[in-house]
Amino acid sequence: MKVNFNVLQWSPPRILVSGFALIIFLGAFMLTMPFASATGERLPFIDALFTATSATCVTGLVVVDTGTYFSLWGQIILIVLIQLGGLGFMTMATLVALMLRKKITLRERLILQEAMNQSSMEGIVKLIRRVIIYSLTIEFIGAILLASRFMADMPLGKAVYFGIFHSISSFNNAGFDIFGDYRSLTLYVSDPVVNITAILLVVLGGLGFVVMSDLLEFRKNRKLSLHSKVVLTMTGALIGVGTLVIFIFEFSNHLTLGSLDWGGKFLSSLFQGVMPRTAGYNSLDLTVLRQATQFFIILLMFIGASPGSTGGGIKTTTFAVLIGSVISMIRGREDIVLFRYRLGKDRIFKALTITLIAMALVVSVTMLLSMIENQPFIKLLFEATSAFGTVGLSLGVTPELSNAGKIIIALTMFAGRLGLLTLAYALGPRADKDLYRHPEGKITIG
């Protein structure tokens, strides 16, 4: 296979993979500098690489405590990486180009189409403009709401900084926090302002920018696309089911919901039902959850957010297609119909491919970690799924990983953020179109 070193001739998936990798290595180099740590010590490169990968891939898994280990400059580096990773480096590059009044070329539009997971280039630059405006506006409002609450607990300047940091981290579904001691948002387990603000930021970031654009134009168009209908339906269903299951499973657990009043029980269940959708914050101590609850969270993390969003996982639309396939097969129907639209065979094949590759990746990573790490299986499966879904929730395993384990988890986060098919297209040879078709055969299934 001939290797093409001409960057100008690289495919859009290869450019995306290379761009993210470059940002990660630059971020890792910056985090190893003495000014990035609170003590002035250099962070080991493996730990810096892991942290930069987690930030750029908007995951939130950490090997050192973000709030106490890093200096102000180190935390600023992390928040820049989170913003670049959440919106995508091509989105940020387009912003610079638009500010400089530079024309967006056809090749750049193709890369943007791949980065935003769109089926066509039509209106892609207009979408990017909206993405930037929506993101900055939502993050600004979130920062004001959080800062107004934090002012009751800390000085004004610190409250504003904490508001900005956690608003960006929440909207980009990163899950990084700077409260220290790996506490995440457990200090505000029953606080409605912090919980509801974080939930709204996470949900808006996880819906996808196409859906947000559809919602904002609904008053004018009076209609939603099929994609938006599926995303909104699945998002609502998953949040509702997640909240109910966690509420039931943990209701009598005195280490989690059992010690809270009814309002605190509901708010914590809602919060913890939303966060596995690739956000990474927790208001409950995950290590003392019942194993049934931990496994259920693994399932939510595997599904993840929606296409074109800041989140990972197999995506809500993929899960919807799988459910539609099952229903159609049980009813004896040939087509999968969602909201009176028939799905094409290519959509079904893509959903099945993504799911099987994702399952293979999570299983393989868990097996590898089981071989090299002395940890319970459920914790390793939880960590592997969290990395693939770019969630960031942890049962406390990540800081104790060996260097080999850190590299495995970092690669898993990288694959989860970019998307398995994008990574496969980037690393694999260019496929040639088949010149013929084989005769149809039949095998027995089930």
XYZ file of C-alpha atoms in Angstrom:
446
model
C 0.000 0.000 0.000
C 1.421 3.320 -1.063
C 1.617 5.870 1.757
C 0.650 9.401 0.788
C 2.654 12.026 2.675
C 1.150 14.947 0.744
C -1.125 16.589 3.292
C -3.004 18.481 0.579
C -4.140 15.151 -0.894
C -5.202 13.574 2.390
C -8.826 12.577 2.813
C -11.002 14.631 5.224
C -11.044 11.828 7.858
C -7.241 11.638 7.811
C -6.930 15.406 8.203
C -9.347 15.338 11.165
C -7.464 12.537 12.896
C -4.119 14.244 12.325
C -5.447 17.614 13.488
C -6.797 16.222 16.758
C -3.580 14.291 17.352
C -1.510 17.455 16.799
C -3.642 19.437 19.270
C -3.291 16.663 21.859
C 0.507 16.523 21.600
C 0.821 20.303 21.740
C -1.462 20.353 24.769
C 0.551 17.577 26.441
C 3.780 19.503 25.864
C 2.258 22.627 27.451
C 1.008 20.653 30.459
C 4.514 19.313 31.143
C 5.814 22.853 31.608
C 6.541 23.913 35.232
C 4.138 26.870 35.019
C 1.229 24.453 34.395
C 1.431 22.855 37.846
C 0.632 24.478 41.177
C 3.937 23.335 42.699
C 6.147 24.118 39.702
C 6.974 20.444 39.158
C 6.858 18.922 35.710
C 3.964 16.556 35.057
C 5.243 13.223 33.623
C 4.676 13.130 29.869
C 2.410 10.048 29.985
C 0.170 11.795 32.521
C 0.250 15.013 30.486
C -0.607 13.115 27.301
C -3.485 11.354 29.054
C -4.840 14.641 30.458
C -4.519 16.455 27.116
C -6.294 13.581 25.364
C -9.074 13.618 27.952
C -9.532 17.385 27.570
C -9.346 17.479 23.757
C -11.662 14.465 23.485
C -13.969 16.166 26.041
C -13.979 13.123 28.287
C -13.071 14.131 31.841
C -11.104 11.109 33.030
C -8.102 12.345 35.018
C -4.946 10.858 36.516
C -4.239 13.922 38.692
C -6.722 16.143 40.502
C -7.478 19.096 38.217
C -8.412 21.510 40.985
C -5.337 21.041 43.149
C -2.544 19.860 40.837
C -2.733 22.432 38.045
C -2.005 26.136 38.361
C -4.261 28.796 36.873
C -2.293 28.579 33.613
C -2.586 24.805 33.574
C -6.356 25.027 34.026
C -6.587 27.640 31.257
C -4.696 25.274 28.932
C -7.228 22.567 29.783
C -10.243 24.785 29.116
C -8.789 25.851 25.748
C -8.277 22.186 24.831
C -11.856 21.427 25.908
C -13.222 24.240 23.738
C -11.127 23.163 20.759
C -12.095 19.539 21.234
C -15.782 20.198 21.815
C -16.379 22.488 18.857
C -13.663 20.893 16.713
C -10.479 22.457 15.453
C -11.959 22.906 11.964
C -14.822 24.924 13.457
C -12.339 27.172 15.240
C -10.216 27.440 12.074
C -13.325 28.446 10.133
C -14.058 31.123 12.741
C -10.603 32.614 12.188
C -11.066 32.429 8.416
C -14.440 34.167 8.595
C -12.994 36.894 10.835
C -10.236 37.436 8.266
C -12.858 37.404 5.462
C -11.140 34.427 3.871
C -13.152 32.342 1.422
C -13.883 28.763 2.542
C -12.666 26.420 -0.209
C -14.424 23.290 -1.449
C -11.866 21.051 0.252
C -12.339 22.867 3.568
C -16.100 22.419 3.207
C -15.572 18.676 2.729
C -13.528 18.532 5.936
C -16.194 20.529 7.789
C -18.837 18.138 6.471
C -16.874 15.207 7.925
C -16.204 17.033 11.187
C -19.883 17.892 11.722
C -21.018 14.423 10.598
C -23.272 15.870 7.902
C -24.563 14.025 4.845
C -23.989 16.974 2.483
C -22.035 20.218 2.180
C -25.144 22.314 1.616
C -25.274 25.160 4.133
C -22.221 23.862 6.015
C -20.574 27.295 6.472
C -23.884 28.777 7.635
C -24.153 25.918 10.132
C -20.634 26.612 11.419
C -21.526 30.273 12.025
C -24.542 29.174 14.030
C -22.498 26.618 15.951
C -20.080 29.304 17.093
C -22.800 31.824 18.011
C -24.956 29.246 19.809
C -22.048 27.769 21.728
C -20.600 31.053 22.974
C -24.046 32.406 23.878
C -25.064 29.280 25.822
C -21.699 29.101 27.600
C -21.952 32.799 28.538
C -25.441 32.390 30.030
C -24.359 29.227 31.854
C -21.323 31.002 33.289
C -23.501 33.835 34.652
C -25.939 31.414 36.313
C -23.197 29.299 37.895
C -21.128 32.298 38.988
C -24.186 33.862 40.656
C -24.563 30.704 42.752
C -20.864 30.248 43.499
C -20.647 33.834 44.821
C -22.407 32.634 47.964
C -19.486 30.290 48.707
C -16.398 32.113 47.388
C -15.027 35.558 46.442
C -16.430 37.277 43.342
C -13.362 36.786 41.122
C -13.084 33.107 41.979
C -16.831 32.608 41.506
C -16.705 34.144 38.015
C -13.725 31.969 37.073
C -15.409 28.824 38.432
C -18.584 29.759 36.557
C -16.749 30.157 33.233
C -14.709 26.968 33.663
C -17.637 24.734 34.598
C -19.963 26.263 32.008
C -17.520 25.498 29.180
C -16.801 22.068 30.632
C -20.530 21.292 30.966
C -21.633 22.478 27.521
C -18.797 20.604 25.838
C -19.701 17.510 27.877
C -16.155 17.389 29.248
C -16.825 16.792 32.947
C -13.643 18.483 34.235
C -14.078 20.239 37.566
C -11.767 22.351 39.741
C -13.362 21.879 43.165
C -10.488 19.597 44.200
C -10.133 16.149 45.747
C -11.969 14.502 42.804
C -15.270 15.739 44.284
C -16.946 16.811 41.037
C -20.323 18.389 41.991
C -20.984 16.289 45.095
C -20.849 19.482 47.207
C -24.010 20.659 45.409
C -25.935 17.389 45.403
C -29.238 19.064 46.370
C -28.616 22.539 44.946
C -31.235 23.291 42.250
C -29.319 26.141 40.563
C -26.088 24.198 39.998
C -27.847 20.947 39.123
C -30.404 22.356 36.693
C -27.887 24.700 35.026
C -25.411 21.850 34.533
C -28.170 19.560 33.227
C -29.365 22.131 30.674
C -25.814 22.838 29.489
C -25.060 19.129 29.105
C -28.322 18.372 27.293
C -27.923 21.327 24.898
C -24.343 20.330 24.170
C -25.384 16.715 23.612
C -28.316 17.399 21.269
C -26.129 18.402 18.365
C -25.883 21.728 16.578
C -28.220 20.711 13.739
C -30.994 20.010 16.242
C -30.388 23.305 18.048
C -30.569 25.118 14.718
C -33.843 23.352 13.900
C -35.336 24.279 17.256
C -34.396 27.941 16.937
C -35.943 28.102 13.435
C -39.071 26.167 14.419
C -41.155 29.318 14.918
C -40.388 30.337 11.336
C -40.510 26.941 9.583
C -43.088 25.259 11.855
C -41.454 21.887 11.265
C -38.555 19.736 12.419
C -36.359 17.435 10.367
C -36.571 13.671 10.861
C -33.118 13.776 12.462
C -34.238 16.333 15.052
C -37.426 14.393 15.841
C -35.468 11.182 16.434
C -32.809 12.922 18.541
C -35.326 14.779 20.725
C -37.474 11.673 21.224
C -34.554 9.420 22.134
C -32.976 12.081 24.369
C -36.208 12.549 26.305
C -36.781 8.804 26.590
C -33.239 8.083 27.790
C -33.321 10.892 30.354
C -36.705 9.734 31.635
C -35.724 6.066 31.838
C -32.331 6.914 33.333
C -33.855 9.086 36.049
C -36.503 6.473 36.932
C -34.106 3.515 37.050
C -31.528 5.319 39.211
C -34.302 6.573 41.515
C -35.642 3.036 41.989
C -32.270 1.285 42.290
C -30.770 3.775 44.762
C -33.876 4.832 46.693
C -33.039 2.759 49.771
C -29.231 3.023 49.515
C -28.319 5.134 52.556
C -24.908 5.913 50.999
C -26.518 7.672 48.002
C -30.207 8.678 47.750
C -31.341 7.137 51.020
C -30.107 10.058 53.127
C -31.747 12.769 50.948
C -35.266 14.211 51.097
C -37.728 13.603 48.254
C -36.628 16.702 46.361
C -32.970 15.772 46.708
C -33.714 12.202 45.618
C -35.431 13.343 42.425
C -32.853 16.040 41.594
C -29.923 13.658 42.141
C -31.604 10.917 40.095
C -32.250 13.364 37.251
C -28.697 14.699 37.404
C -27.142 11.234 37.439
C -29.525 10.069 34.704
C -28.369 12.879 32.400
C -24.622 12.844 33.071
C -23.843 9.388 31.581
C -24.883 10.934 28.255
C -21.130 11.814 27.956
C -20.958 14.641 30.507
C -18.838 13.157 33.287
C -20.040 15.080 36.327
C -21.421 13.267 39.346
C -23.336 14.543 42.359
C -23.376 11.109 44.013
C -20.379 8.996 45.005
C -20.311 6.494 42.144
C -18.150 4.015 44.045
C -20.952 3.296 46.534
C -23.717 2.859 43.967
C -25.223 -0.596 43.729
C -23.637 -2.744 41.011
C -26.946 -2.840 39.142
C -26.899 0.963 38.981
C -23.268 0.999 37.861
C -24.041 -1.456 35.074
C -27.069 0.575 33.988
C -24.859 3.676 33.792
C -22.483 1.666 31.590
C -25.365 1.094 29.148
C -26.213 4.805 29.112
C -22.556 5.718 28.519
C -22.355 3.266 25.615
C -25.329 4.937 23.884
C -23.968 8.440 24.492
C -25.113 11.723 22.958
C -26.312 12.668 19.470
C -24.494 13.106 16.122
C -22.832 16.452 15.473
C -22.666 17.226 19.195
C -19.859 17.551 21.729
C -20.544 14.025 23.066
C -19.502 10.484 22.173
C -20.939 6.957 22.287
C -22.685 5.110 19.463
C -25.166 8.039 19.420
C -28.907 8.234 20.058
C -29.825 7.942 16.376
C -27.857 4.696 16.066
C -29.712 3.305 19.076
C -33.023 4.432 17.552
C -32.248 2.573 14.320
C -31.398 -0.574 16.288
C -34.701 -0.375 18.192
C -36.533 0.249 14.923
C -34.863 -2.808 13.381
C -36.025 -5.016 16.258
C -39.592 -3.690 16.115
C -39.769 -4.104 12.337
C -38.448 -7.663 12.517
C -40.904 -8.633 15.271
C -43.808 -7.165 13.282
C -42.647 -8.895 10.106
C -42.080 -5.664 8.208
C -39.359 -5.183 5.635
C -38.763 -1.460 6.188
C -37.796 0.524 9.275
C -40.172 3.463 9.566
C -39.579 6.403 11.920
C -42.095 9.251 11.997
C -43.590 8.019 8.696
C -40.215 8.012 6.947
C -38.590 4.836 5.636
C -34.881 4.517 6.411
C -32.456 3.562 3.661
C -30.461 0.350 3.876
C -27.205 2.309 4.121
C -28.390 3.947 7.382
C -29.216 0.542 8.843
C -25.891 -1.000 7.814
C -24.010 1.986 9.236
C -25.842 1.712 12.573
C -25.087 -2.017 12.829
C -21.443 -1.474 11.867
C -20.908 1.298 14.426
C -22.537 -0.743 17.197
C -20.585 -3.935 16.529
C -17.254 -2.111 16.219
C -18.009 -0.175 19.430
C -18.860 -3.373 21.301
C -15.681 -5.010 20.018
C -13.613 -2.000 21.111
C -15.091 -1.838 24.626
C -14.755 -5.605 25.116
C -11.162 -5.624 23.834
C -10.133 -2.677 26.010
C -11.751 -4.251 29.071
C -9.954 -7.563 28.435
C -6.609 -5.806 28.015
C -7.106 -3.827 31.216
C -8.099 -7.027 33.046
C -4.756 -8.539 32.060
C -2.570 -5.668 33.266
C -4.573 -3.982 36.048
C -5.443 -5.494 39.430
C -8.987 -4.117 39.626
C -12.525 -5.607 39.749
C -14.011 -6.387 36.340
C -17.024 -4.077 36.733
C -14.715 -1.118 37.434
C -12.591 -1.815 34.361
C -15.673 -2.227 32.152
C -17.025 1.041 33.578
C -13.763 2.861 32.849
C -13.443 1.432 29.322
C -17.019 2.403 28.422
C -16.567 5.847 29.965
C -13.480 6.386 27.794
C -15.191 5.182 24.596
C -18.271 7.300 25.248
C -16.040 10.286 26.159
C -18.066 10.486 29.377
C -15.498 10.906 32.135
C -17.379 9.182 34.946
C -15.047 7.005 36.982
C -15.115 4.477 39.802
C -11.700 5.683 40.942
C -9.628 3.376 38.739
C -8.064 5.909 36.345
C -5.620 7.586 38.795
C -4.326 4.119 39.747
C -3.709 2.880 36.193
C -0.282 1.736 35.067
C 1.376 3.566 32.170
C 0.194 0.842 29.790
C -3.358 1.213 31.100
C -3.226 4.991 30.657
C -2.132 4.610 27.038
C -4.935 2.118 26.341
C -7.565 4.402 27.869
C -6.135 7.443 26.042
C -6.376 5.650 22.689
C -9.939 4.629 23.536
C -10.898 8.246 24.270
C -9.325 9.304 20.968
C -11.303 6.688 19.035
C -14.514 7.577 20.855
C -14.250 11.300 20.140
C -13.391 11.057 16.460
C -15.832 8.265 15.715
C -14.980 4.704 14.827
C -15.834 4.983 11.136
C -13.904 8.251 10.741
C -10.889 6.595 12.333
C -11.266 3.530 10.122
C -11.528 5.656 6.968
C -8.487 7.678 8.020
C -6.219 4.725 8.789
C -7.433 2.339 6.108
C -6.633 2.369 2.380
C -8.934 4.176 0.005
C -11.708 1.818 -1.023
C -12.218 1.090 -4.720
C -15.707 0.778 -6.101
C -16.772 -2.789 -6.861
C -17.029 -3.506 -10.580
C -19.371 -6.457 -10.100
C -21.814 -7.991 -7.621
C -21.846 -11.558 -6.358
C -24.967 -13.699 -6.698
C -27.375 -13.501 -3.759
C -27.212 -16.319 -1.235
C -29.329 -17.282 1.760
C -28.333 -18.435 5.230
C -30.430 -19.339 8.258
C -30.534 -16.645 10.949
C -31.662 -17.220 14.538
